[in-house]
mmCIF file of C-alpha atoms in Angstrom:
data_model
loop_
_atom_site.group_PDB
_atom_site.id
_atom_site.type_symbol
_atom_site.label_atom_id
_atom_site.label_comp_id
_atom_site.label_asym_id
_atom_site.label_seq_id
_atom_site.Cartn_x
_atom_site.Cartn_y
_atom_site.Cartn_z
ATOM 1 C CA UNK X 1 -59.451 59.069 -11.064
ATOM 2 C CA UNK X 2 -57.331 56.160 -10.038
ATOM 3 C CA UNK X 3 -55.798 55.861 -6.606
ATOM 4 C CA UNK X 4 -52.592 53.763 -6.277
ATOM 5 C CA UNK X 5 -51.478 52.840 -2.796
ATOM 6 C CA UNK X 6 -48.207 50.825 -1.998
ATOM 7 C CA UNK X 7 -47.096 49.853 1.414
ATOM 8 C CA UNK X 8 -43.661 48.328 2.182
ATOM 9 C CA UNK X 9 -41.796 46.636 5.037
ATOM 10 C CA UNK X 10 -38.085 47.485 4.980
ATOM 11 C CA UNK X 11 -35.036 45.419 5.986
ATOM 12 C CA UNK X 12 -33.499 46.400 9.252
ATOM 13 C CA UNK X 13 -30.310 47.284 7.303
ATOM 14 C CA UNK X 14 -29.586 47.342 3.502
ATOM 15 C CA UNK X 15 -27.429 49.182 1.105
ATOM 16 C CA UNK X 16 -25.242 50.417 4.016
ATOM 17 C CA UNK X 17 -28.185 52.266 5.667
ATOM 18 C CA UNK X 18 -30.462 51.527 8.662
ATOM 19 C CA UNK X 19 -34.238 51.057 8.155
ATOM 20 C CA UNK X 20 -34.830 54.538 9.297
ATOM 21 C CA UNK X 21 -32.310 56.014 6.917
ATOM 22 C CA UNK X 22 -33.692 54.039 3.978
ATOM 23 C CA UNK X 23 -37.227 55.154 4.740
ATOM 24 C CA UNK X 24 -36.075 58.817 4.814
ATOM 25 C CA UNK X 25 -33.975 58.333 1.598
ATOM 26 C CA UNK X 26 -36.901 56.684 -0.254
ATOM 27 C CA UNK X 27 -39.333 59.288 0.927
ATOM 28 C CA UNK X 28 -37.233 62.061 -0.418
ATOM 29 C CA UNK X 29 -36.878 60.322 -3.863
ATOM 30 C CA UNK X 30 -40.597 59.572 -4.063
ATOM 31 C CA UNK X 31 -41.546 63.135 -3.195
ATOM 32 C CA UNK X 32 -39.295 64.396 -5.911
ATOM 33 C CA UNK X 33 -41.327 62.517 -8.634
ATOM 34 C CA UNK X 34 -44.187 64.867 -9.245
ATOM 35 C CA UNK X 35 -41.730 67.544 -10.415
ATOM 36 C CA UNK X 36 -40.336 65.070 -12.907
ATOM 37 C CA UNK X 37 -43.534 63.085 -13.906
ATOM 38 C CA UNK X 38 -46.394 65.377 -14.788
ATOM 39 C CA UNK X 39 -49.088 62.668 -14.927
ATOM 40 C CA UNK X 40 -48.852 62.266 -11.103
ATOM 41 C CA UNK X 41 -51.985 64.133 -9.955
ATOM 42 C CA UNK X 42 -51.189 63.705 -6.242
ATOM 43 C CA UNK X 43 -48.485 62.025 -4.165
ATOM 44 C CA UNK X 44 -48.220 61.485 -0.429
ATOM 45 C CA UNK X 45 -45.596 59.427 1.374
ATOM 46 C CA UNK X 46 -45.773 58.508 5.048
ATOM 47 C CA UNK X 47 -43.331 56.843 7.273
ATOM 48 C CA UNK X 48 -45.101 54.731 10.009
ATOM 49 C CA UNK X 49 -44.637 56.402 13.389
ATOM 50 C CA UNK X 50 -46.024 53.530 15.498
ATOM 51 C CA UNK X 51 -44.258 50.325 14.497
ATOM 52 C CA UNK X 52 -45.799 46.963 15.197
ATOM 53 C CA UNK X 53 -45.429 43.397 13.693
ATOM 54 C CA UNK X 54 -48.650 43.970 11.598
ATOM 55 C CA UNK X 55 -47.598 47.527 10.396
ATOM 56 C CA UNK X 56 -45.908 48.513 7.111
ATOM 57 C CA UNK X 57 -42.910 50.872 7.501
ATOM 58 C CA UNK X 58 -43.980 53.226 4.700
ATOM 59 C CA UNK X 59 -46.956 54.055 2.606
ATOM 60 C CA UNK X 60 -47.203 55.754 -0.828
ATOM 61 C CA UNK X 61 -50.532 57.180 -1.960
ATOM 62 C CA UNK X 62 -50.764 58.458 -5.510
ATOM 63 C CA UNK X 63 -53.596 59.541 -7.802
ATOM 64 C CA UNK X 64 -53.616 59.349 -11.657
ATOM 65 C CA UNK X 65 -56.264 60.383 -14.183
ATOM 66 C CA UNK X 66 -56.385 56.872 -15.639
ATOM 67 C CA UNK X 67 -55.019 53.343 -15.632
ATOM 68 C CA UNK X 68 -53.020 54.381 -18.743
ATOM 69 C CA UNK X 69 -51.299 57.131 -16.671
ATOM 70 C CA UNK X 70 -50.437 54.603 -13.978
ATOM 71 C CA UNK X 71 -49.018 52.298 -16.515
ATOM 72 C CA UNK X 72 -46.933 55.080 -18.015
ATOM 73 C CA UNK X 73 -45.723 56.083 -14.427
ATOM 74 C CA UNK X 74 -44.678 52.456 -13.839
ATOM 75 C CA UNK X 75 -42.201 52.518 -16.728
ATOM 76 C CA UNK X 76 -41.070 55.994 -16.393
ATOM 77 C CA UNK X 77 -37.202 55.975 -15.910
ATOM 78 C CA UNK X 78 -37.421 58.360 -12.884
ATOM 79 C CA UNK X 79 -39.874 56.030 -11.178
ATOM 80 C CA UNK X 80 -38.009 52.890 -12.208
ATOM 81 C CA UNK X 81 -34.777 54.257 -10.635
ATOM 82 C CA UNK X 82 -36.566 54.712 -7.204
ATOM 83 C CA UNK X 83 -38.450 51.407 -7.614
ATOM 84 C CA UNK X 84 -35.125 49.526 -8.183
ATOM 85 C CA UNK X 85 -33.684 50.973 -4.984
ATOM 86 C CA UNK X 86 -36.746 50.032 -3.035
ATOM 87 C CA UNK X 87 -36.456 46.471 -4.401
ATOM 88 C CA UNK X 88 -32.999 46.276 -2.722
ATOM 89 C CA UNK X 89 -34.064 47.556 0.759
ATOM 90 C CA UNK X 90 -37.575 46.062 1.183
ATOM 91 C CA UNK X 91 -38.873 42.838 2.728
ATOM 92 C CA UNK X 92 -42.389 42.995 1.538
ATOM 93 C CA UNK X 93 -44.705 45.101 -0.741
ATOM 94 C CA UNK X 94 -48.412 45.320 -0.865
ATOM 95 C CA UNK X 95 -50.332 47.320 -3.517
ATOM 96 C CA UNK X 96 -53.935 48.446 -4.093
ATOM 97 C CA UNK X 97 -55.407 50.303 -7.058
ATOM 98 C CA UNK X 98 -59.001 51.587 -7.037
ATOM 99 C CA UNK X 99 -61.196 54.143 -8.791
ATOM 100 C CA UNK X 100 -62.325 57.180 -6.902
#
């Protein structure tokens, strides 16, 4: 099992939305992915409740059966669509992948 974790810091305003609006928008889009991409074993999205300079604004935790499944997810058109939007509204991205 492979765990894929991504954390983002969002711009205060982007694409005509506030940071809070973009966080909610992205969360809804990410949470819709398991219904479209069957190789996602588990998906959890959290919006940070206690902002600080050191904190990310949002975290995505997903699980896949293998690295090949993660690679397939990365190029899936449904994932790419969400990822492209995130690219427009984020300031920073950090990722970690590990075997569980």
